[in-house]
Amino acid sequence: MSVVEQYARAHIVTDEDVDRLDRDAVPVVLRYDPESDPRAVRIGLPGPHEWTFDRELLEQGLRAPAGSGEVRVWPCGRVQAVVEFHSEQGVSVVQFETKTIMRFLRRTYTAATTPVGS
């Protein structure tokens, strides 16, 4: 089994003063390591922020609102999805293109079923 790491760009949604924000997408890393935990995915935001949660939650959230603990995922229109992270420091809301998450999930399922050495 191999680790899946996919770099993506996403928009961080905030209520801060829009004029002070970089309106461009920020780099985000989607990770899956079937040997570490075959049911979990990780999303790394800029800086030291990385969230680990159930892969099934990410998949369910593409179809309908889903949440568990500090992570919530829901579809946003037909082509976007939102992932919301809660921590003691506050809430981070990140908007992805749905196709990016779907491509990542497909790769995770392929990695989980590929025999070592293939």
Coordinates of C-alpha atoms in Angstrom, one line a residue:
M1 CA 0.0 0.0 0.0
S2 CA 1.3 3.4 -0.8
V3 CA 0.8 6.9 0.7
V4 CA -1.4 9.3 -1.3
E5 CA -0.5 12.9 -1.2
Q6 CA -2.3 15.4 -3.3
Y7 CA -1.6 19.1 -3.5
A8 CA -4.6 21.3 -4.1
R9 CA -5.7 24.9 -3.9
A10 CA -8.6 26.0 -1.8
H11 CA -10.2 29.2 -0.5
I12 CA -10.3 29.9 3.2
V13 CA -13.6 31.6 4.0
T14 CA -13.5 34.2 6.7
D15 CA -15.4 37.2 8.0
E16 CA -12.2 39.3 8.3
D17 CA -11.9 42.6 6.3
V18 CA -11.9 41.4 2.7
D19 CA -9.6 44.2 1.6
R20 CA -6.8 42.7 3.9
L21 CA -7.1 39.2 2.6
D22 CA -5.4 37.5 -0.3
R23 CA -8.2 36.6 -2.6
D24 CA -6.3 33.9 -4.3
A25 CA -6.5 30.2 -3.3
V26 CA -4.1 28.9 -0.7
P27 CA -2.1 25.7 -1.0
V28 CA -3.6 22.7 0.8
V29 CA -2.3 19.1 1.1
L30 CA -4.6 16.1 1.2
R31 CA -2.9 13.0 2.6
Y32 CA -3.8 9.4 3.1
D33 CA -1.6 6.7 4.6
P34 CA -3.3 3.3 4.6
E35 CA -0.5 1.8 6.8
S36 CA -0.9 4.4 9.5
D37 CA -4.7 4.4 9.6
P38 CA -6.7 3.0 6.6
R39 CA -9.8 4.9 7.6
A40 CA -8.4 8.3 8.1
V41 CA -7.4 11.2 5.8
R42 CA -5.4 14.3 6.7
I43 CA -5.8 17.9 5.4
G44 CA -2.9 20.2 5.9
L45 CA -3.7 23.9 5.8
P46 CA -1.0 26.7 5.5
G47 CA 1.2 26.8 8.6
P48 CA 1.2 24.1 11.2
H49 CA -2.5 23.3 10.8
E50 CA -3.2 19.7 9.9
W51 CA -6.5 17.9 10.6
T52 CA -7.0 14.1 10.7
F53 CA -10.5 12.6 10.3
D54 CA -12.5 9.8 8.9
R55 CA -12.3 9.3 5.1
E56 CA -15.9 8.3 5.1
L57 CA -16.9 11.7 6.6
L58 CA -15.2 13.4 3.6
E59 CA -17.0 11.2 1.2
Q60 CA -20.4 11.6 2.8
G61 CA -20.0 15.4 3.0
L62 CA -19.9 15.6 -0.8
R63 CA -23.5 14.4 -1.0
A64 CA -25.1 15.9 2.2
P65 CA -24.0 17.8 5.3
A66 CA -21.9 15.5 7.6
G67 CA -20.0 16.1 10.7
S68 CA -18.1 14.4 13.5
G69 CA -16.4 16.1 16.4
E70 CA -14.4 19.1 15.2
V71 CA -14.9 18.5 11.5
R72 CA -17.9 19.2 9.3
V73 CA -18.2 18.8 5.5
W74 CA -21.0 19.8 3.2
P75 CA -21.7 20.3 -0.5
C76 CA -21.8 23.9 -1.7
G77 CA -23.7 24.1 -4.9
R78 CA -22.9 21.5 -7.6
V79 CA -19.1 22.1 -8.0
Q80 CA -17.8 23.0 -4.5
A81 CA -17.6 21.5 -1.1
V82 CA -16.9 23.1 2.3
V83 CA -14.8 21.6 5.1
E84 CA -15.1 23.3 8.5
F85 CA -12.6 22.8 11.2
H86 CA -13.2 23.7 14.9
S87 CA -10.4 24.2 17.4
E88 CA -9.7 26.2 20.5
Q89 CA -8.3 29.0 18.3
G90 CA -11.6 29.3 16.4
V91 CA -13.1 28.0 13.2
S92 CA -11.5 27.5 9.8
V93 CA -13.8 27.2 6.8
V94 CA -12.2 25.9 3.6
Q95 CA -13.9 25.7 0.2
F96 CA -12.7 23.1 -2.3
E97 CA -13.7 22.1 -5.8
T98 CA -15.6 18.9 -5.5
K99 CA -13.7 17.3 -8.3
T100 CA -10.5 17.8 -6.3
I101 CA -11.8 15.9 -3.3
M102 CA -13.4 13.2 -5.5
R103 CA -10.1 12.6 -7.3
F104 CA -8.3 12.4 -4.0
L105 CA -10.8 9.9 -2.6
R106 CA -10.5 7.7 -5.7
R107 CA -6.8 7.6 -5.3
T108 CA -7.1 6.6 -1.6
Y109 CA -9.4 3.7 -2.5
T110 CA -6.9 2.6 -5.2
A111 CA -4.0 2.8 -2.7
A112 CA -5.9 0.9 -0.1
T113 CA -6.5 -2.0 -2.5
T114 CA -3.1 -2.1 -4.3
P115 CA -0.9 -4.9 -3.0
V116 CA 2.6 -4.0 -1.9
G117 CA 5.1 -4.2 -4.7
S118 CA 2.6 -3.6 -7.5

